PDB file of C-alpha atoms in Angstrom:
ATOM      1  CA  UNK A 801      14.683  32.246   4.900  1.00 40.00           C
ATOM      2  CA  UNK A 802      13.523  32.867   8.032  1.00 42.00           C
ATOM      3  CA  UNK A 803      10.176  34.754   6.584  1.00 43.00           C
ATOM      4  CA  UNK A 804       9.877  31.721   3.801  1.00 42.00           C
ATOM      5  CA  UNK A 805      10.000  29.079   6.637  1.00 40.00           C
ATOM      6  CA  UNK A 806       7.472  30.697   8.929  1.00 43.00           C
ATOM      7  CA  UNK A 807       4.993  30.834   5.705  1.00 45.00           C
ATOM      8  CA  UNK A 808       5.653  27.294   4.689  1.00 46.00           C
ATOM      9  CA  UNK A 809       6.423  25.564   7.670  1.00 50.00           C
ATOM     10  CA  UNK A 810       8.460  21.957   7.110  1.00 51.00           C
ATOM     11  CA  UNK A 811       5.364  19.632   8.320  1.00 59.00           C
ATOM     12  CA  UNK A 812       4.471  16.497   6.443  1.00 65.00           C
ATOM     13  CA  UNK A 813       0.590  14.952   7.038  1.00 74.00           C
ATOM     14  CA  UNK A 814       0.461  12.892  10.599  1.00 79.00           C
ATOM     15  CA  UNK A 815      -0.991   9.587  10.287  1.00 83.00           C
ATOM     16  CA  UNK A 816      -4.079   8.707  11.712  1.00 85.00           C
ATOM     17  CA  UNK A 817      -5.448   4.835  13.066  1.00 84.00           C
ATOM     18  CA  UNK A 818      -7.694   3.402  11.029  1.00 84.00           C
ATOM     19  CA  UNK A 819     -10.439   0.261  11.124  1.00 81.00           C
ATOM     20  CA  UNK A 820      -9.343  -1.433   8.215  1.00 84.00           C
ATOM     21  CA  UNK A 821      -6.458   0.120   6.705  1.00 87.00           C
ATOM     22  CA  UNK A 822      -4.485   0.920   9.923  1.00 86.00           C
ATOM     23  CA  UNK A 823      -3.530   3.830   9.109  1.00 87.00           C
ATOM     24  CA  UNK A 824      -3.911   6.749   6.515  1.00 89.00           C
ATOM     25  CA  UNK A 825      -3.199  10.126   6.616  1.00 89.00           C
ATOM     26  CA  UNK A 826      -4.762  13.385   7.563  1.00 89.00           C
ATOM     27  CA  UNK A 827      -8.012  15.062   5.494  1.00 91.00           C
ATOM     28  CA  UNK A 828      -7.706  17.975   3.912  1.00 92.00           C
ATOM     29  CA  UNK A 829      -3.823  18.718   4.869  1.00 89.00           C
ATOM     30  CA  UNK A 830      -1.587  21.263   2.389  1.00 87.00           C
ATOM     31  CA  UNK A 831       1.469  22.316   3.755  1.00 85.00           C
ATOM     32  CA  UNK A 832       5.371  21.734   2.726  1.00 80.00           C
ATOM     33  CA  UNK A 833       8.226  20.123   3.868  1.00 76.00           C
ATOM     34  CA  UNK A 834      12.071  19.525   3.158  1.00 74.00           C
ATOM     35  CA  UNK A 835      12.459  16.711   1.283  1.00 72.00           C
ATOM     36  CA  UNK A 836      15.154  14.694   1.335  1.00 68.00           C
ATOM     37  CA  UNK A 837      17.422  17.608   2.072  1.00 67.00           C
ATOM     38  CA  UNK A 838      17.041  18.740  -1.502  1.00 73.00           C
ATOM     39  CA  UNK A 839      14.142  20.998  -1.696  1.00 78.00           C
ATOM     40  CA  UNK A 840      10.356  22.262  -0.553  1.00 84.00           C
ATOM     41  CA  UNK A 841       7.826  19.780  -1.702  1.00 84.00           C
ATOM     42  CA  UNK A 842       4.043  20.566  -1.815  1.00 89.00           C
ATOM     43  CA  UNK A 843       1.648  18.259  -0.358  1.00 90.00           C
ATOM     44  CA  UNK A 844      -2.129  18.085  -0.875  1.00 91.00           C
ATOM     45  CA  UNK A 845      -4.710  15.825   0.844  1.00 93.00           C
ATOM     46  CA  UNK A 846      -7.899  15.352  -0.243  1.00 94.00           C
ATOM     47  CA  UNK A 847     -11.346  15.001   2.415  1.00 92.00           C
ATOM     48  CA  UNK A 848     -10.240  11.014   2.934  1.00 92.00           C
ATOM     49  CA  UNK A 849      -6.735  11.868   3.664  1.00 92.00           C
ATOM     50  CA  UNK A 850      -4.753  10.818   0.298  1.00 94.00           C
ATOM     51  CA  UNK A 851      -2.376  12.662  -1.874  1.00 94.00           C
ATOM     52  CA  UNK A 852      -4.971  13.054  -4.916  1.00 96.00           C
ATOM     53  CA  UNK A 853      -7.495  14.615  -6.619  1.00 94.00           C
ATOM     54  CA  UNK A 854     -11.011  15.139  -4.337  1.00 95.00           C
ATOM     55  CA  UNK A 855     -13.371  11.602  -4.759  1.00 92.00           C
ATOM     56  CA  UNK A 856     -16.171  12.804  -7.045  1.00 92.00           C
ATOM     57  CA  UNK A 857     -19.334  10.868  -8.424  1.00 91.00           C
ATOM     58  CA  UNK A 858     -17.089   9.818 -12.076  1.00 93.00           C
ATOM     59  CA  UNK A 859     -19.065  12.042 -14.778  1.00 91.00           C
ATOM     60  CA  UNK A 860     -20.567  10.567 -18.144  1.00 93.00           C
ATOM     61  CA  UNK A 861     -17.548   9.881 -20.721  1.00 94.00           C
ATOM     62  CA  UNK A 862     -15.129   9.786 -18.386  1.00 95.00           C
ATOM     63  CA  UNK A 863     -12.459   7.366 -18.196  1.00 97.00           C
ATOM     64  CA  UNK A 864     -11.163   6.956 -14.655  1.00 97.00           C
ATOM     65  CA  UNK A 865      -8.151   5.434 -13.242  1.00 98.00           C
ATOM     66  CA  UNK A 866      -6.961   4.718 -10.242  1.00 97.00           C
ATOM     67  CA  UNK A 867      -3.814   4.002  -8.957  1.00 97.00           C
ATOM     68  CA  UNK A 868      -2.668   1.686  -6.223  1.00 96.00           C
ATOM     69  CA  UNK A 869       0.858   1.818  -4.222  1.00 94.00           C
ATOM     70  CA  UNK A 870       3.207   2.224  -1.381  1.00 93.00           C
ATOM     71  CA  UNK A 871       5.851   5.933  -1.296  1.00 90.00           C
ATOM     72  CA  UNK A 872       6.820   5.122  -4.448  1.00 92.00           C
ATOM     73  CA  UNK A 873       3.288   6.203  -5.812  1.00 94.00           C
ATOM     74  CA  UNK A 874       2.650   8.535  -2.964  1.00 93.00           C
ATOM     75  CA  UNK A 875       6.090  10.036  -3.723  1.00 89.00           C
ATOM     76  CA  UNK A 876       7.597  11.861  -0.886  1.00 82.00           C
ATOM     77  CA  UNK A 877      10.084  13.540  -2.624  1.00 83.00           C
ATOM     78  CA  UNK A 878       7.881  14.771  -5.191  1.00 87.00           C
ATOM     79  CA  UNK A 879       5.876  18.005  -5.323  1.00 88.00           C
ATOM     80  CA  UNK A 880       1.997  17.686  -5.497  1.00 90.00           C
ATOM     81  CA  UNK A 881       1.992  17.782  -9.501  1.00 93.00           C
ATOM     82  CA  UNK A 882       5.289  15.803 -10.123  1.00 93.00           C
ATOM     83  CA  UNK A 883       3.645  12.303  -8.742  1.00 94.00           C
ATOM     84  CA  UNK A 884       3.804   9.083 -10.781  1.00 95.00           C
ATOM     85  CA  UNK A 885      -0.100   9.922 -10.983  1.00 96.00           C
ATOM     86  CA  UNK A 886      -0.032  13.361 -11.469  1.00 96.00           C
ATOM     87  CA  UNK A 887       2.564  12.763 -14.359  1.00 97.00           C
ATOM     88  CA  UNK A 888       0.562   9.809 -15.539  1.00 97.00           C
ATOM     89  CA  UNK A 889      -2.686  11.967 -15.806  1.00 97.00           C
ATOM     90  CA  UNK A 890      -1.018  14.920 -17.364  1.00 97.00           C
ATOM     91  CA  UNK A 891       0.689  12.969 -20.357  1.00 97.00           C
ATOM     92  CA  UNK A 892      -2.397  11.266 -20.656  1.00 97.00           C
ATOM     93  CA  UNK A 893      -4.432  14.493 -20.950  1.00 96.00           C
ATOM     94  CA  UNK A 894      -1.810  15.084 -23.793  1.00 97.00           C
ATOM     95  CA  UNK A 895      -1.614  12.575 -25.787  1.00 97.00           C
ATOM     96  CA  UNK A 896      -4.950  11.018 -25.842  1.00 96.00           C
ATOM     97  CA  UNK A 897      -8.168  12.655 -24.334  1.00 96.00           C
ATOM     98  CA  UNK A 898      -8.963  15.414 -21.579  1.00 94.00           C
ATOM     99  CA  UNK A 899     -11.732  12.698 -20.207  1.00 95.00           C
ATOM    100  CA  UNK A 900      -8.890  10.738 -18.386  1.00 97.00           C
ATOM    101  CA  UNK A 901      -8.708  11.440 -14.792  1.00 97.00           C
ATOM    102  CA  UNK A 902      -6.026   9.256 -12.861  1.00 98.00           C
ATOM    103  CA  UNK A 903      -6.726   9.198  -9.029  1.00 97.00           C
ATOM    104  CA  UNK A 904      -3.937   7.529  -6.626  1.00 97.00           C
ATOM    105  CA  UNK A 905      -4.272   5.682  -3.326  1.00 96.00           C
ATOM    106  CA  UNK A 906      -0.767   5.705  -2.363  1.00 94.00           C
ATOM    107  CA  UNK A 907       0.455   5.645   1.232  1.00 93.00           C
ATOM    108  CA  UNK A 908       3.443   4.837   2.378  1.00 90.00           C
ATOM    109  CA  UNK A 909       3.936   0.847   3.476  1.00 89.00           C
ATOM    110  CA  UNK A 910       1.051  -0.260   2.402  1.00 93.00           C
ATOM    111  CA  UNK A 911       1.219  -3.378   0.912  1.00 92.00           C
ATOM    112  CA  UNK A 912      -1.074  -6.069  -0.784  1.00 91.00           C
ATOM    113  CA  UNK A 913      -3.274  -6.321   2.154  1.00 90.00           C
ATOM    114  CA  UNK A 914      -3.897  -2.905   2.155  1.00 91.00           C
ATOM    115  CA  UNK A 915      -4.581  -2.387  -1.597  1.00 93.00           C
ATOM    116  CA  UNK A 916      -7.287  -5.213  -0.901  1.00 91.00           C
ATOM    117  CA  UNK A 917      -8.893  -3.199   1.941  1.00 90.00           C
ATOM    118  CA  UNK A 918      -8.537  -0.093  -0.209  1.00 92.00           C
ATOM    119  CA  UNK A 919     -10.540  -2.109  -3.113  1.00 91.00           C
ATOM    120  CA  UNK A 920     -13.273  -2.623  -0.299  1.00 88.00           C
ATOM    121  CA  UNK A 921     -13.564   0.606   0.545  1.00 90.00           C
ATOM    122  CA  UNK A 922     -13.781   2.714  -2.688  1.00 92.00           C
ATOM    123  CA  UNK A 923     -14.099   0.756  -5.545  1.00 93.00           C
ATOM    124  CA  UNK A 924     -17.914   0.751  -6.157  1.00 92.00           C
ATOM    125  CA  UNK A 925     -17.845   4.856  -5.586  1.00 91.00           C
ATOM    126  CA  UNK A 926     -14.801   5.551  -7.853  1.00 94.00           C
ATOM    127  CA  UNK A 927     -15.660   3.052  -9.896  1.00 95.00           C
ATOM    128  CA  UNK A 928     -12.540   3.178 -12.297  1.00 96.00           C
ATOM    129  CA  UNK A 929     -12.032   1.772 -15.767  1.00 97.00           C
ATOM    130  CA  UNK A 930      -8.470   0.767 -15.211  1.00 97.00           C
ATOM    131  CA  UNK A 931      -6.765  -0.478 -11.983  1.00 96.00           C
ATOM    132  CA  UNK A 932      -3.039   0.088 -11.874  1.00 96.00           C
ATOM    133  CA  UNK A 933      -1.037  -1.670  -8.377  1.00 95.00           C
ATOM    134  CA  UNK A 934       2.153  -0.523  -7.713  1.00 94.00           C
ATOM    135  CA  UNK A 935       4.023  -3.565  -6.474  1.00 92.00           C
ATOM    136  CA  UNK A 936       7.358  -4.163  -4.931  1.00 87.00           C
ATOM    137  CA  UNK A 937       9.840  -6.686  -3.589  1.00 85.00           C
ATOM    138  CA  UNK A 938       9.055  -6.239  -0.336  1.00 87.00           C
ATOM    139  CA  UNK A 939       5.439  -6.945  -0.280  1.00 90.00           C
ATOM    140  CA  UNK A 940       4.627 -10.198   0.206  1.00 89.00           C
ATOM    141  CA  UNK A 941       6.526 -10.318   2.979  1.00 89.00           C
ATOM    142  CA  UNK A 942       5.004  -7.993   4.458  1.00 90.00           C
ATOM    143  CA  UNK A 943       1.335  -9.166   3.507  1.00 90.00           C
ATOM    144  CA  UNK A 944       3.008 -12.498   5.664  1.00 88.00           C
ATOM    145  CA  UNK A 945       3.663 -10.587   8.064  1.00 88.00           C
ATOM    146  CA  UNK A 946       0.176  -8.612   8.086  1.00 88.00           C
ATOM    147  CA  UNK A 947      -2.315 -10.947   7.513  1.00 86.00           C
ATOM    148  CA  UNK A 948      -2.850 -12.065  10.865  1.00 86.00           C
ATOM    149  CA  UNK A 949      -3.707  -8.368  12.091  1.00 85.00           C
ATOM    150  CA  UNK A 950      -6.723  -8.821   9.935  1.00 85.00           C
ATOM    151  CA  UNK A 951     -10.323 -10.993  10.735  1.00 83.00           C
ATOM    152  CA  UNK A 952     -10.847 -12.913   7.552  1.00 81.00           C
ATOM    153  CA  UNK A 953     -14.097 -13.165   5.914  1.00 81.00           C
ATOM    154  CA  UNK A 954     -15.795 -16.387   4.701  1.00 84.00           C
ATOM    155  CA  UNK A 955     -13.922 -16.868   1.560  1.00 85.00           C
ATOM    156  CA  UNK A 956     -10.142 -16.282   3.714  1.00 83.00           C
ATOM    157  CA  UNK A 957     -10.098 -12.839   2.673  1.00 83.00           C
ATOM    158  CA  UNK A 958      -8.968  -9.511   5.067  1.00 82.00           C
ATOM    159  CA  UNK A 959     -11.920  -8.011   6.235  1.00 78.00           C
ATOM    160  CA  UNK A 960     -11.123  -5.476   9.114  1.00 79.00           C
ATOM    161  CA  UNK A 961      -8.490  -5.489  11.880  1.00 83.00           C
ATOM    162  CA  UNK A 962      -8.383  -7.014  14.707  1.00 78.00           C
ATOM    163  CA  UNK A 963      -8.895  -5.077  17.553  1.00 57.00           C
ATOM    164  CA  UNK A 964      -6.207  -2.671  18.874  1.00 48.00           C
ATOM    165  CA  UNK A 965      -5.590  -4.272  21.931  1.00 38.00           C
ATOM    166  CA  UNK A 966      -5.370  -7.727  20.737  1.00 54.00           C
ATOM    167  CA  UNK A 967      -2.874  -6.307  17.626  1.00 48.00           C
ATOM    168  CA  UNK A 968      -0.454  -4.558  21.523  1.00 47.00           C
ATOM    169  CA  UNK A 969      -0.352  -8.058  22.671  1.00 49.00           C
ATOM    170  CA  UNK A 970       0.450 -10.213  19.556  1.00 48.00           C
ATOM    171  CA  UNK A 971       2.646  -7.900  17.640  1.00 46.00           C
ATOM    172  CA  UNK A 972       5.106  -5.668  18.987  1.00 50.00           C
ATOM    173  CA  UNK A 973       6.951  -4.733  15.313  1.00 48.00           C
ATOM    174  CA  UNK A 974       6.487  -1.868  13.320  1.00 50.00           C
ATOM    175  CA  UNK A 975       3.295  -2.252  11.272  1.00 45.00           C
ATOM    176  CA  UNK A 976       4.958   0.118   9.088  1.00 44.00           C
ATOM    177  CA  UNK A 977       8.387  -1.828   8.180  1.00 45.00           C
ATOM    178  CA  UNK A 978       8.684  -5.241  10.711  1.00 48.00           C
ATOM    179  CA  UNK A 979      11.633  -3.425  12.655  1.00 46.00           C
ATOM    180  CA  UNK A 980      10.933  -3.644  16.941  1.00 47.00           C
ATOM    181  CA  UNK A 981       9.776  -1.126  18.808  1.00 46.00           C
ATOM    182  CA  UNK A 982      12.576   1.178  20.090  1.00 43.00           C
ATOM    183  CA  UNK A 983      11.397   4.221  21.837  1.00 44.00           C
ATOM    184  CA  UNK A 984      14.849   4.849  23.332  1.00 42.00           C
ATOM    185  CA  UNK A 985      16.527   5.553  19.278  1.00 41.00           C
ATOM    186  CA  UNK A 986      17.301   8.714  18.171  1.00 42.00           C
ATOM    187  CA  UNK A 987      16.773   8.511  14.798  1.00 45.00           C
ATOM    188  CA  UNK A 988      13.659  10.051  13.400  1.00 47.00           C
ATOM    189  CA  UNK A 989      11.848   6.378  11.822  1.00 47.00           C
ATOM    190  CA  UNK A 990      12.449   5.703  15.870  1.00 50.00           C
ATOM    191  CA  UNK A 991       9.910   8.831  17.001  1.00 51.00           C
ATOM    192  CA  UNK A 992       7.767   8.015  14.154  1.00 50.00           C
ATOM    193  CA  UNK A 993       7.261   4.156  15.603  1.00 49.00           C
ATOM    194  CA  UNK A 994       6.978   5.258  18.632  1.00 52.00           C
ATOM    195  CA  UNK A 995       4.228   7.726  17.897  1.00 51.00           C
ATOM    196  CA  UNK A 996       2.114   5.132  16.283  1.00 49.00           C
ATOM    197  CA  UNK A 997       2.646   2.677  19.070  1.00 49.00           C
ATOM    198  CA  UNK A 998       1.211   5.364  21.791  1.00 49.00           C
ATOM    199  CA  UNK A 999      -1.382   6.843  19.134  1.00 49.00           C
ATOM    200  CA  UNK A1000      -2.815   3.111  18.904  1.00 46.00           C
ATOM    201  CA  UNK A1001      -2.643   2.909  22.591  1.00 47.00           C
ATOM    202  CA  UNK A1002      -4.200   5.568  23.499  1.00 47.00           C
ATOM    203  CA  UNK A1003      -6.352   5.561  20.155  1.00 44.00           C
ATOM    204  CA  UNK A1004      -5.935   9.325  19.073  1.00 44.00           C
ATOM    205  CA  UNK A1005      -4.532  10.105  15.675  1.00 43.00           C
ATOM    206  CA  UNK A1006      -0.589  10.120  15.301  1.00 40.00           C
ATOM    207  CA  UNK A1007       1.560  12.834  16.155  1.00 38.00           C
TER     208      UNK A1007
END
């Protein structure tokens, strides 16, 4: 075990600040990590930091889709090929045509907002045939909640966040789940929280 753990260590991808989505997570990370103390989990980023295939120029015939979502679609629990995406893209490979390729953009907490941003950002390179967003209960609240981080363009829309300093003095809440800033807790969401409320601070990635 001891051998097994120095070869694999338990680290999950840090999050890092980000212009318009907050936050994502780090490029080109593999490692593993205990999930849910159950088992080891293998996780793969790709160069812009999400749990997916690399972002390629989409190839003649091929039929692209891209997936949109919070943990469930990022699936922390899951190992690297046992995704909703990965799963997706495999039985699709099966049943119907090679061609498919399913791509995901799922980070945890992201939210409505986000997937908006995320639309911005890579739509016109990845340029899919089929656009599939994960949505939950909790969502719209949190896209309430949100909004007013973001600079709206002409038509109302999110276009980039405010700056960090104004987002330290008007919201003091966990951009990942609304709860207060505790930095006294013990509890590991606690250390997480507080990490992102120094990284922003000090504007240096998480960890």
């Amino acid at each position: 075990l001891r051998v097994y753990y120095r070869t694999h260590p338990n680290v999950e991808p840090h999050a890092i600040p980000h212009p318009y989505l907050l936050y994502t997570y780090e490029r080109n990370f593999e490692s593993r990590h205990w999930a849910d103390h159950r088992r080891w989990v293998r996780v793969r980023t790709n160069s812009h930091g999400f749990r997916t295939h690399e972002f390629y120029p989409k190839l003649p015939g091929q039929y692209r889709i891209l997936v949109m979502g919070d943990s469930f679609i990022y699936g922390r629990i899951a190992d690297q090929d046992a995704t909703t995406p990965a799963v997706l893209e495999k039985l699709l490979k099966q049943r119907i045509s090679g061609n498919i390729e399913v791509l995901s953009l799922g980070i945890p907490s992201y939210s409505g907002i986000r997937y908006a941003m995320l639309a911005r950002l890579y739509y016109d390179y990845i340029r899919p045939d089929l656009v599939i967003v994960a949505l939950d209960q909790s969502d719209f609240n949190e896209d309430l909640r949100r909004l007013k981080d973001y600079q709206l363009d002409a038509n109302g829309d999110p276009l980039v966040l405010k700056s960090e300093a104004r987002l330290a003095e008007s919201e003091r809440l966990c951009p990942l789940c609304g709860i207060p800033f505790r930095r006294d807790r013990g509890d590991g969401h606690a250390r997480f929280v507080a990490r992102i409320g120094m990284a922003l601070e000090a504007r240096r990635p998480f960890g």
